[in-house]
XYZ file of C-alpha atoms in Angstrom:
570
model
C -63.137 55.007 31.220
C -60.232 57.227 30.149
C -58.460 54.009 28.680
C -58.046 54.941 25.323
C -54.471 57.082 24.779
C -54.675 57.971 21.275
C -55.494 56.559 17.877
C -52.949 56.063 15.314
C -54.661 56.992 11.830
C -52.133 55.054 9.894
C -50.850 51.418 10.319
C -48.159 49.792 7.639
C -49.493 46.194 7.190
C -49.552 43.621 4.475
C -52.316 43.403 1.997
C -53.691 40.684 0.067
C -54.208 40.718 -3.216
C -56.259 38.695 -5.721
C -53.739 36.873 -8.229
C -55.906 37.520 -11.489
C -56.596 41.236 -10.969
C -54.399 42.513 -8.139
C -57.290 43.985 -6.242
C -57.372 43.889 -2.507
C -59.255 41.510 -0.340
C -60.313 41.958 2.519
C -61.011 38.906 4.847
C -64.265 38.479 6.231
C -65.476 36.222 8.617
C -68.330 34.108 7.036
C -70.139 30.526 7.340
C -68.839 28.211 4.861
C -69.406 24.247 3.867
C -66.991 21.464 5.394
C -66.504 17.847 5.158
C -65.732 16.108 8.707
C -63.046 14.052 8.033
C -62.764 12.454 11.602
C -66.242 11.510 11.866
C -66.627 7.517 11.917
C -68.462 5.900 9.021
C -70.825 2.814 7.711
C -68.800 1.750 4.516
C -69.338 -1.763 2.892
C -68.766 -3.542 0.066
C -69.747 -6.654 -0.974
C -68.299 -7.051 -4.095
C -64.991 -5.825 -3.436
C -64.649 -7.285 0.163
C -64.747 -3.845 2.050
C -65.355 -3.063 5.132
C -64.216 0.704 6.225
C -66.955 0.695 9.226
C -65.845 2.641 12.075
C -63.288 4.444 10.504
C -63.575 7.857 9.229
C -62.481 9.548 6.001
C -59.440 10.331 6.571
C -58.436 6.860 8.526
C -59.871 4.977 5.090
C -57.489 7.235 2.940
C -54.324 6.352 4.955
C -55.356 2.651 5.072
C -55.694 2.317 1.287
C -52.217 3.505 0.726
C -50.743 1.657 4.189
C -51.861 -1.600 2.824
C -50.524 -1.791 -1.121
C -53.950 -1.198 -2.207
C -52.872 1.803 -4.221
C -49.209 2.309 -4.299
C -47.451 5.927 -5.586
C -44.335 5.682 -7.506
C -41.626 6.538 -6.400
C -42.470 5.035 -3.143
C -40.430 8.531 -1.087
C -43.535 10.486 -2.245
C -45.313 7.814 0.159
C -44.077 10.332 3.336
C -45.467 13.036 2.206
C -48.667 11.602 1.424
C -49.059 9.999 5.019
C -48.076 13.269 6.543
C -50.924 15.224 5.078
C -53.478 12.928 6.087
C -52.235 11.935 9.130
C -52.640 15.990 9.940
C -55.798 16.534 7.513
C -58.093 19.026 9.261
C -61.607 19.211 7.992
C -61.902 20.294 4.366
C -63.669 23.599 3.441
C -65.283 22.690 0.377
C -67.032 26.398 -0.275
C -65.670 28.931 -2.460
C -66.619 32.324 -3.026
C -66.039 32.787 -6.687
C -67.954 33.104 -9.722
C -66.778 29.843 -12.037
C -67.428 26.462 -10.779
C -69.954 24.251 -9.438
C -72.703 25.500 -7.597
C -72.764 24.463 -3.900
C -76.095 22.337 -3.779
C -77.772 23.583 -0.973
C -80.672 25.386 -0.795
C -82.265 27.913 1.580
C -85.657 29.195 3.055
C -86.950 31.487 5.256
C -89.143 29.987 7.762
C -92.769 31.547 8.295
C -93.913 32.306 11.949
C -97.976 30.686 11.252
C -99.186 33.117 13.476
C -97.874 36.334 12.977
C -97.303 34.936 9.100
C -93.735 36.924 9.754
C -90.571 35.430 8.211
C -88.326 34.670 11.183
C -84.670 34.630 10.905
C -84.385 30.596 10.687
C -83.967 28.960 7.517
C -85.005 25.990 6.217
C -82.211 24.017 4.475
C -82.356 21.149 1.581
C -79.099 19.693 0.075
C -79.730 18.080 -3.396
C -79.328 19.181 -6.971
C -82.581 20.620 -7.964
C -84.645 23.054 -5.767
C -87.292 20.854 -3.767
C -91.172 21.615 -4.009
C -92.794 24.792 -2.802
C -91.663 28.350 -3.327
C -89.226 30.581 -1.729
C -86.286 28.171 -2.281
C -82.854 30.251 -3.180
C -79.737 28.118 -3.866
C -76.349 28.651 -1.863
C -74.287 31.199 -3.701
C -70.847 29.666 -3.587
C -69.263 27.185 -5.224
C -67.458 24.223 -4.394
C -63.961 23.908 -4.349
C -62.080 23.235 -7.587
C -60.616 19.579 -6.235
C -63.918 18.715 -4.829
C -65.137 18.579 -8.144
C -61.844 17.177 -9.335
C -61.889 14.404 -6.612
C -64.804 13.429 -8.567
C -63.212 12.369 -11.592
C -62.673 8.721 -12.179
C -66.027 7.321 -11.628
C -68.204 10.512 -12.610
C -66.801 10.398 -16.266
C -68.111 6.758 -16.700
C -71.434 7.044 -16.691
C -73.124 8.518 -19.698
C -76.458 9.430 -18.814
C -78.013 10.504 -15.177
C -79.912 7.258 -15.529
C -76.954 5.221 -14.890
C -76.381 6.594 -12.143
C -78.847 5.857 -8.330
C -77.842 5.324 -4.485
C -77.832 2.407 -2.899
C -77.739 1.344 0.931
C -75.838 5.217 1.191
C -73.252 4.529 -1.764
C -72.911 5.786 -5.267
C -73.726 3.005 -7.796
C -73.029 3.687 -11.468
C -74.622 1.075 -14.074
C -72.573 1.484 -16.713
C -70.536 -0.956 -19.162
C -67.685 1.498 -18.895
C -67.735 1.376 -14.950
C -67.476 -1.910 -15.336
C -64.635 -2.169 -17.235
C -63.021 0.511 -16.015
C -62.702 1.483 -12.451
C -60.813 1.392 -10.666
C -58.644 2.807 -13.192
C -55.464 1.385 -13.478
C -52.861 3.808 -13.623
C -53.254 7.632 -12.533
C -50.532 10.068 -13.338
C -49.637 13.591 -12.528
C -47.127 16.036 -11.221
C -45.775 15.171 -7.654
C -47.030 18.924 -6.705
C -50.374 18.223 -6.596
C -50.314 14.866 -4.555
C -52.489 16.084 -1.487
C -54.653 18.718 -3.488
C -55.765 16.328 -6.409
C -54.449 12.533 -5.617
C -55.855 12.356 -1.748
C -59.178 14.068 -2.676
C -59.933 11.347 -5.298
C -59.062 8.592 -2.543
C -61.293 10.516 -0.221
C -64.270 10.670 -2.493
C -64.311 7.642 -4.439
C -63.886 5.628 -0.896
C -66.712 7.233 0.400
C -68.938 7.259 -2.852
C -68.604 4.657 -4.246
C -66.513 2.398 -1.717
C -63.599 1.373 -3.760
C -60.213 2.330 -4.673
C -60.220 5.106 -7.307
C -56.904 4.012 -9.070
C -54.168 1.089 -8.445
C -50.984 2.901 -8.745
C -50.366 6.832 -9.459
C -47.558 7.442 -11.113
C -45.611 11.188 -10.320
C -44.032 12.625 -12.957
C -41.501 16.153 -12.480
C -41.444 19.628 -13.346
C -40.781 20.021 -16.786
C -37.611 22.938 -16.388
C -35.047 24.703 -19.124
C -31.623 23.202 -19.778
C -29.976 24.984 -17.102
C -32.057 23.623 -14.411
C -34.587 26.723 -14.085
C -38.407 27.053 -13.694
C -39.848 27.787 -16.796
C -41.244 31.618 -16.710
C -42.531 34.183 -19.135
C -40.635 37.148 -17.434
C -37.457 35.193 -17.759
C -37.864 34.178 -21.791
C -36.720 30.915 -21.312
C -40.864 28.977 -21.532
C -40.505 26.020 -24.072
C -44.190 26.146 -26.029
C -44.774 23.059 -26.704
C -47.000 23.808 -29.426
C -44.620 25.443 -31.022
C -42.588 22.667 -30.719
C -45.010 20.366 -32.784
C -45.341 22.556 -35.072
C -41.790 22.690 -35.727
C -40.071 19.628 -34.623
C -43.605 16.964 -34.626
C -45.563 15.962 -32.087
C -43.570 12.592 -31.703
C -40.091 14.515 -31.633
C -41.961 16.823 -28.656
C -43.702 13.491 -26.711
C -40.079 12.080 -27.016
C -38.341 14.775 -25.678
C -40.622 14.536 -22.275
C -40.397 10.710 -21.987
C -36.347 9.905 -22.433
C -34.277 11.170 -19.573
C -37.568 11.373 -17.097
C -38.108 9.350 -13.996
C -40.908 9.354 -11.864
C -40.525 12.267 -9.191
C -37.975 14.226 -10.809
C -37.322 17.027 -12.936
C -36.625 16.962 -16.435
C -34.264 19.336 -18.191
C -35.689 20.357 -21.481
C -34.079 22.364 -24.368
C -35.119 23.227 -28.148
C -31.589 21.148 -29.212
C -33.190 17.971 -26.961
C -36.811 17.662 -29.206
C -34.597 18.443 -32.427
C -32.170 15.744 -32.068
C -35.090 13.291 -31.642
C -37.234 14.520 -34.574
C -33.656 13.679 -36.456
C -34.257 10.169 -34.759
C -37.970 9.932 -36.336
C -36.162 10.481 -39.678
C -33.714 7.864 -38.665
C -36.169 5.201 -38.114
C -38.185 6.309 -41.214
C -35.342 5.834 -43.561
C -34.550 2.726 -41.715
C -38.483 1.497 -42.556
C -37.734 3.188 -46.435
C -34.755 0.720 -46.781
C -36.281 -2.203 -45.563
C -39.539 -1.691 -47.517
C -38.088 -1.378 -50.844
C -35.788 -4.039 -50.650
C -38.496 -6.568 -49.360
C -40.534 -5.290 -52.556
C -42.860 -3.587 -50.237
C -45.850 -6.367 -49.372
C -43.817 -9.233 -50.413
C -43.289 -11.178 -46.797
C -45.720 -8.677 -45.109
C -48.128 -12.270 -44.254
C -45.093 -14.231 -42.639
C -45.716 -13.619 -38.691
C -43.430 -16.617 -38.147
C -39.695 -17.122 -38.897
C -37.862 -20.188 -39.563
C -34.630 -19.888 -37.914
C -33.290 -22.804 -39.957
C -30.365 -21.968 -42.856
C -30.324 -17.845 -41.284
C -27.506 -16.314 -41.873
C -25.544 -14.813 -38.376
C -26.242 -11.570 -38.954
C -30.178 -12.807 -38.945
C -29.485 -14.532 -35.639
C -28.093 -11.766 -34.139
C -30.773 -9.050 -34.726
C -33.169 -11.872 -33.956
C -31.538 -12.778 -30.478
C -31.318 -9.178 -29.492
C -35.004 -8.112 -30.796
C -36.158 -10.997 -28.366
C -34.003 -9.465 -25.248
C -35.466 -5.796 -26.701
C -38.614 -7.310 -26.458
C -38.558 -8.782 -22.979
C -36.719 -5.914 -21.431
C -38.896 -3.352 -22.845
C -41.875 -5.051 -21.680
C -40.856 -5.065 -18.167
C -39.644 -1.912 -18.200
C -43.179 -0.365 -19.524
C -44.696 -3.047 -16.987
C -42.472 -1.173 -13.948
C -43.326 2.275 -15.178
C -39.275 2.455 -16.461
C -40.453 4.684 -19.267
C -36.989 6.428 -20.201
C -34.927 3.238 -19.674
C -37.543 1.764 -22.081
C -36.989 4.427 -24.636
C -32.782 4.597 -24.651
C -32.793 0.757 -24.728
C -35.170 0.793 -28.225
C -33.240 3.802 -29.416
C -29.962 1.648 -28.762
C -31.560 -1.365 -30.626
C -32.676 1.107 -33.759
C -29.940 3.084 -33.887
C -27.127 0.345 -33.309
C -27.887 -2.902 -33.529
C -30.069 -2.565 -36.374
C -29.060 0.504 -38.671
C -25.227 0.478 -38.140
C -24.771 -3.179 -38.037
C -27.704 -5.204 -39.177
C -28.468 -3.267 -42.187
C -24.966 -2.921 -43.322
C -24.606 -7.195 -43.240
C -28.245 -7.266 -45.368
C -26.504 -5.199 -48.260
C -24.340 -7.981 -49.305
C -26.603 -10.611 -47.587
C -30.188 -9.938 -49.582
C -31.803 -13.782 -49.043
C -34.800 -14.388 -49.408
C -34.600 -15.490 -45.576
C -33.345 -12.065 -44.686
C -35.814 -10.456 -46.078
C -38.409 -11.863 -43.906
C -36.080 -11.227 -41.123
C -35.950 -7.494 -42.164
C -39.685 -7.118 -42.589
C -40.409 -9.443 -39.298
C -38.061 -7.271 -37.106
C -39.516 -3.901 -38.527
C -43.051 -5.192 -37.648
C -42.270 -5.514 -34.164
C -40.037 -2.755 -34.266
C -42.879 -0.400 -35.015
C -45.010 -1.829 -32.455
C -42.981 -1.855 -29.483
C -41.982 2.194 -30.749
C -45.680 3.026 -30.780
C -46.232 4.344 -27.301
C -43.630 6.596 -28.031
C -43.806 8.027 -31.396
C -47.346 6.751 -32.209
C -47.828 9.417 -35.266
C -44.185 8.013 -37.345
C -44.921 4.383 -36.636
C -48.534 4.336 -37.640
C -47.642 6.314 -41.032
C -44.783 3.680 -41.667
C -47.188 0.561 -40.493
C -49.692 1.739 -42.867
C -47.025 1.221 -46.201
C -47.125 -2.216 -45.934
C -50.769 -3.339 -43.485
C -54.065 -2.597 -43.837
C -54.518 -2.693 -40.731
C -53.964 -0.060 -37.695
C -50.838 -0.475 -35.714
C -52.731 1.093 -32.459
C -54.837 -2.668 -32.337
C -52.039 -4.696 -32.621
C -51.240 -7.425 -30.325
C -47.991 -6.206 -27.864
C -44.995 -8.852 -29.402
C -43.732 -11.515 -26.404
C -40.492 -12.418 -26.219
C -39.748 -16.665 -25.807
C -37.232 -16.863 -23.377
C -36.091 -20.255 -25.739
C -35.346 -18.761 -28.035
C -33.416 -16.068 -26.824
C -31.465 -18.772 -24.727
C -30.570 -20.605 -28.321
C -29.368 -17.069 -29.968
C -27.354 -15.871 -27.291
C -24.494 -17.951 -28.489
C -25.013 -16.532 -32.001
C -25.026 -13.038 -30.972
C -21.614 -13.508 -28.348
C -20.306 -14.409 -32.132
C -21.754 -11.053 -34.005
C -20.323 -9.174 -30.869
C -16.822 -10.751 -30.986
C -16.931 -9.838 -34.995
C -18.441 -6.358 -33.933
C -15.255 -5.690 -31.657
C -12.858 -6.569 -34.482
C -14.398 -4.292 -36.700
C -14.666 -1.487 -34.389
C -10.951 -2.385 -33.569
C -10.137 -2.120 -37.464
C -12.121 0.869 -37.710
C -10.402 2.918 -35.000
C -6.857 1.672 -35.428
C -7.609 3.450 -39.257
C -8.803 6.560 -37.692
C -5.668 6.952 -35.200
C -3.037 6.188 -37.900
C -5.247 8.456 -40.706
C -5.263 5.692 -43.224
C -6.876 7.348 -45.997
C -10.877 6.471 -46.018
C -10.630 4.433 -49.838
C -7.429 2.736 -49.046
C -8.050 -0.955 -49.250
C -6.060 -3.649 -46.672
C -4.895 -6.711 -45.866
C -6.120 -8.366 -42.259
C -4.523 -11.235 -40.475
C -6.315 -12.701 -37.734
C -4.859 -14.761 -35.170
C -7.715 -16.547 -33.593
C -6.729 -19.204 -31.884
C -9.734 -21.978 -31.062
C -11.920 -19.080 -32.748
C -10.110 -19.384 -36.220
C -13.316 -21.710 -37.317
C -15.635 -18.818 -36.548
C -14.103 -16.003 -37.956
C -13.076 -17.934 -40.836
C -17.124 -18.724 -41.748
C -18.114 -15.303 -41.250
C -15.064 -12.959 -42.524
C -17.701 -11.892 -45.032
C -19.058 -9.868 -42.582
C -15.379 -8.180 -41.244
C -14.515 -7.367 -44.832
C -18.128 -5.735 -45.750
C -18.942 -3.538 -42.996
C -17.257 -0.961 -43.716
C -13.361 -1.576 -42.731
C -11.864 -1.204 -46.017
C -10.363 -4.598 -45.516
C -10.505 -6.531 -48.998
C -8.082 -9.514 -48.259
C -8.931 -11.713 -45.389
C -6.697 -14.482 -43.692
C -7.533 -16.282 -40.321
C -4.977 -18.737 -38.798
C -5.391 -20.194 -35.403
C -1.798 -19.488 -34.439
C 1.218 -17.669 -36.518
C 4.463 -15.461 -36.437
C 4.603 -11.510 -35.292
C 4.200 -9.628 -38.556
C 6.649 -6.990 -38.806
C 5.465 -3.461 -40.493
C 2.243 -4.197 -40.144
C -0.424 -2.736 -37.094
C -0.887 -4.709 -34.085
C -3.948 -4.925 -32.315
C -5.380 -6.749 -29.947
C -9.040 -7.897 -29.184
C -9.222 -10.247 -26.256
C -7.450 -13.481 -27.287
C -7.150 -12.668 -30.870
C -4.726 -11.129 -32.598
C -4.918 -9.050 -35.971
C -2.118 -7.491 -38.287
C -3.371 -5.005 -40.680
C -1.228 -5.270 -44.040
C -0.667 -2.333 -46.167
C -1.727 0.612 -44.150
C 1.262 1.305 -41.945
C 3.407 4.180 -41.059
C 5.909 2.188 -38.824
C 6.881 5.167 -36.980
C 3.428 5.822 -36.110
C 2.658 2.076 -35.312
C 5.496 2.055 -33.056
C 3.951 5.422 -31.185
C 0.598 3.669 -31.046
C 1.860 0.330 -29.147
C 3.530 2.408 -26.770
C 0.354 4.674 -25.770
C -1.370 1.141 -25.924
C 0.564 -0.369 -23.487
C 0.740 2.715 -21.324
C -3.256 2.708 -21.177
C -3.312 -1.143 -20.558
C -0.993 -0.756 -17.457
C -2.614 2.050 -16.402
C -6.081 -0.085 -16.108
C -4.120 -3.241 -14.917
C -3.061 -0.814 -12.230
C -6.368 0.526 -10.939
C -8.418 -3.060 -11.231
C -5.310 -4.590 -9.200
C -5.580 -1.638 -6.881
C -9.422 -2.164 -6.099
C -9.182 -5.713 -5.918
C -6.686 -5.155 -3.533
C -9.434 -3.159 -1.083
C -10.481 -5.469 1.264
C -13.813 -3.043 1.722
C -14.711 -3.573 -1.941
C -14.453 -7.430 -2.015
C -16.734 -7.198 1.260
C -19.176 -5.024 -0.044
C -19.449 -5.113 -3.967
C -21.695 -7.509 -5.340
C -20.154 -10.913 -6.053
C -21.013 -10.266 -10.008
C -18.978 -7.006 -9.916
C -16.248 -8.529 -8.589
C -15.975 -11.556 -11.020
C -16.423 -8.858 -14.032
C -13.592 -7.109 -12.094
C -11.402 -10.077 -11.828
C -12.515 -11.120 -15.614
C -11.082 -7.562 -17.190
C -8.208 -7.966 -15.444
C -7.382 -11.053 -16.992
C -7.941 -9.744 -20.287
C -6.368 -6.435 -19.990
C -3.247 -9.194 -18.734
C -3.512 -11.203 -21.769
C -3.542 -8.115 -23.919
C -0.655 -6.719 -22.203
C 1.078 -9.492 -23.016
C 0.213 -9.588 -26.745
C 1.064 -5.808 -27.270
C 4.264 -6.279 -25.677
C 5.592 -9.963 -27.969
């Protein structure tokens, strides 16, 4: 028809290639296997009061989600689960590669009777196994790798094909672990694979077997490199974490992914990160070393209970705050808070109990503390064991014969943590005194071995202090002679400091020059703060908005920041 001008020979067009072998593919239009995910179905369950009738696959996998019947943490990641399915097209379930389930469908040429010619229609049977009669040939392809994954939490409960039959069109798997287990309770995975992996199990364990596959899934982050950056080969910057283990131990490694996560985001991760917590393993296994040897080992190991009567205050104060560690921890594990959990038992370990609670038991050995030490280890260990489940079953082992992993989880008793909360304000006031003491020797250089005098002013707290100056002059503050009045004179060549309502004069470790420097920059800071607090409680926007406990804590500093303003400057 004379249409045809010319033909270019060559065209410049993108090519596909294969991402293992960088061959080129070339697309061909073929018949391949799909799932209808509009189409309405029959889906009932008695025993878990379902009924999905009339509603198709993909209206069942939105519903499930819509109605708190699985939740997905955090609850953003919601959106972009909705918008999938609400646009889900059907799913192609065929693939044309070599690994993977077959497709299990099979094929056969139909046989015109008369001519006994094979005709170009096929006979087709879906099912595992070939059915009888000859000329059968199974599907080539294979199904899609999350088909097969969307399989997972009820497929890997039963443990023999035996357990497994259909029922009025449903999957039915007799099996104790079944039972027991499914739905499962907790799924959780990378927030990249939410449609590909976490719909497809919601599809097909709806349909199957009619129930929810999990109760909540739980999306964790990329794991990246401390400056923010996908991991990558070509860049040199891939953490192996084998290599990690290997150098640093598996609970140093497990650490490292678990503190500083949340659910959704990215974690930073460095070498420096998994070495400074294999130095906290050592921390808490020289912690356990200490407290072993000077319990004698299996000495108190069969008291589970402690009887808080005649304890010293140190023992009430690691016992208040192992109760609050206890309850806090618990709900944060119960919320999925798994970092928050972590910081707030390295806090406990590191602080409460090594730097403070340890230091009282060297000149308080009691038999009662003791059983303290050993009781507060014990549950120590346990509530650690999620995290570092290698170093706390080693240490649980020195003094049990039993495993820590079958433990029962400690519960806190809100009682008693009511009736030690007054014991611990008292450790806490002492704590601030010392810390006071401790810095005020650092900023005038007051050689470490120098021994002092401290006076405390104490006012109404002089009782207090007074019973427990044991404790100020043997942690560490190089303080040797103790007096505590409730009221007395300004001592002259002597440091000044302040701690709330108290006042304390350190005798013997001045450099009057120095001191008089100190109070100034002191004073300077205090205004400074009195200042800003006065300046925000003078925003009418931030008494309108801020939450009414901010503002009393607000209003509460300023009054001591006041009262120490006032002490500085006497």
């Amino acid at each position: 028809m004379g249409l045809i001008d010319h033909i270019e020979e060559d065209y410049v067009h993108n090519i596909s290639l294969c991402y293992r072998c960088d061959t080129q593919i070339e697309p061909i239009p073929s018949e391949q296997w799909f799932i209808n995910v509009s189409k309405k179905l029959k889906v009932k369950s008695k025993k878990n009061n379902i009924n999905w009738s009339g509603k198709s696959i993909k209206d069942i996998a939105l519903e499930v989600v819509k109605s708190g019947k699985i939740k997905i943490l955090p609850e953003r990641f919601e959106k972009n689960y909705y918008h999938w399915m609400e646009n889900l097209r059907d799913w192609c379930i065929s693939r044309q590669i070599w690994y993977g389930h077959r497709v299990p469908v099979w094929y056969r040429e139909q046989e015109n009777k008369k001519t006994r010619k094979q005709e170009n229609k096929k006979e087709i049977y879906v099912g595992v196994e070939a059915p009888e009669g000859k000329g059968w040939v199974q599907d080539g392809d294979t199904l899609d790798t999350w088909f097969s994954s969307g399989l997972w939490t009820f497929s890997t409960l039963a443990s023999s094909p035996d357990q497994i039959r259909i029922k009025d069109g449903r999957l039915v798997i007799d099996s104790e672990d079944f039972k027991n287990f499914h739905p499962t309770q907790v799924l959780e995975t990378g927030y990249d694979i939410i449609f590909f992996w976490v719909a497809r199990m919601i599809i097909m364990t709806t349909y199957a077997v009619g129930d929810i596959p999990f109760e909540d899934v739980y999306l964790h982050g990329l794991v990246l490199d401390d400056k923010g950056k996908k991991m990558s080969k070509s860049k040199g910057n891939v953490i192996n974490p084998l290599d990690m283990c290997e150098k640093y131990g598996t609970d140093a490694t497990r650490l490292s992914l678990v503190v500083g996560s949340s659910p959704g985001k990215d974690l930073k991760l460095s070498e420096d990160k998994i070495a400074g917590f294999r130095n906290f393993s050592n921390k808490l296994w020289n912690i356990a070393r200490y407290v072993i040897y000077i319990t004698h080992k299996t000495q108190y190991t069969t008291d589970k209970k402690i009887n808080y009567k005649n304890l010293t205050l140190a023992d009430k104060f690691i016992l208040g705050k192992l109760e609050e560690l206890i309850k806090n921890v618990t709900s944060d594990l119960d919320n999925y808070r798994f970092s928050q959990a972590g910081e707030k038992l390295r806090e406990f370990t590191w602080s409460d109990l090594a730097d403070w609670y340890l230091e009282a038991t060297k000149f308080q050995k009691g038999e009662k503390t003791q059983k303290v030490l050993i009781y507060v280890l014990r549950d120590l260990l346990k509530l650690w064991h999620p995290f570092i489940p290698f170093v706390t079953e080693a240490i649980w082992k020195e003094f049990n014969d039993t495993d820590l992993i079958i433990e029962k989880w400690p519960e806190h008793d809100n009682e008693k943590i009511n009736k030690l909360m007054n014991d611990v304000g008292v450790f806490e006031l002492l704590q601030n005194i010392i810390i006071a003491i401790r810095n005020a020797r650092a900023e005038n250089k007051v050689e470490p071995g120098k021994k002092i005098k401290a006076v405390i002013i104490a006012g109404e707290k002089e009782k207090l202090i007074k019973e427990n100056g044991a404790i100020i002059k043997g942690i560490r503050t190089g303080v040797d002679e103790l007096e505590t009045l409730d009221k007395g004179e300004e001592i002259k060549d002597a440091i000044k400091l302040v701690v709330g309502e108290i006042t304390i004069y350190l005798i013997g470790a001045i450099d009057k020059e120095k001191e008089k420097e100190r109070i100034k920059k002191e004073i300077a800071n205090t205004e400074k703060m009195i200042s800003i607090i006065e300046k925000k409680l003078g925003n009418g926007d931030f008494i309108k908005k801020a939450p009414k406990e901010i503002v009393d804590k607000e209003k509460s500093r300023l009054k001591e920041l006041k009262t120490e303003l006032k002490e500085l400057i006497v």
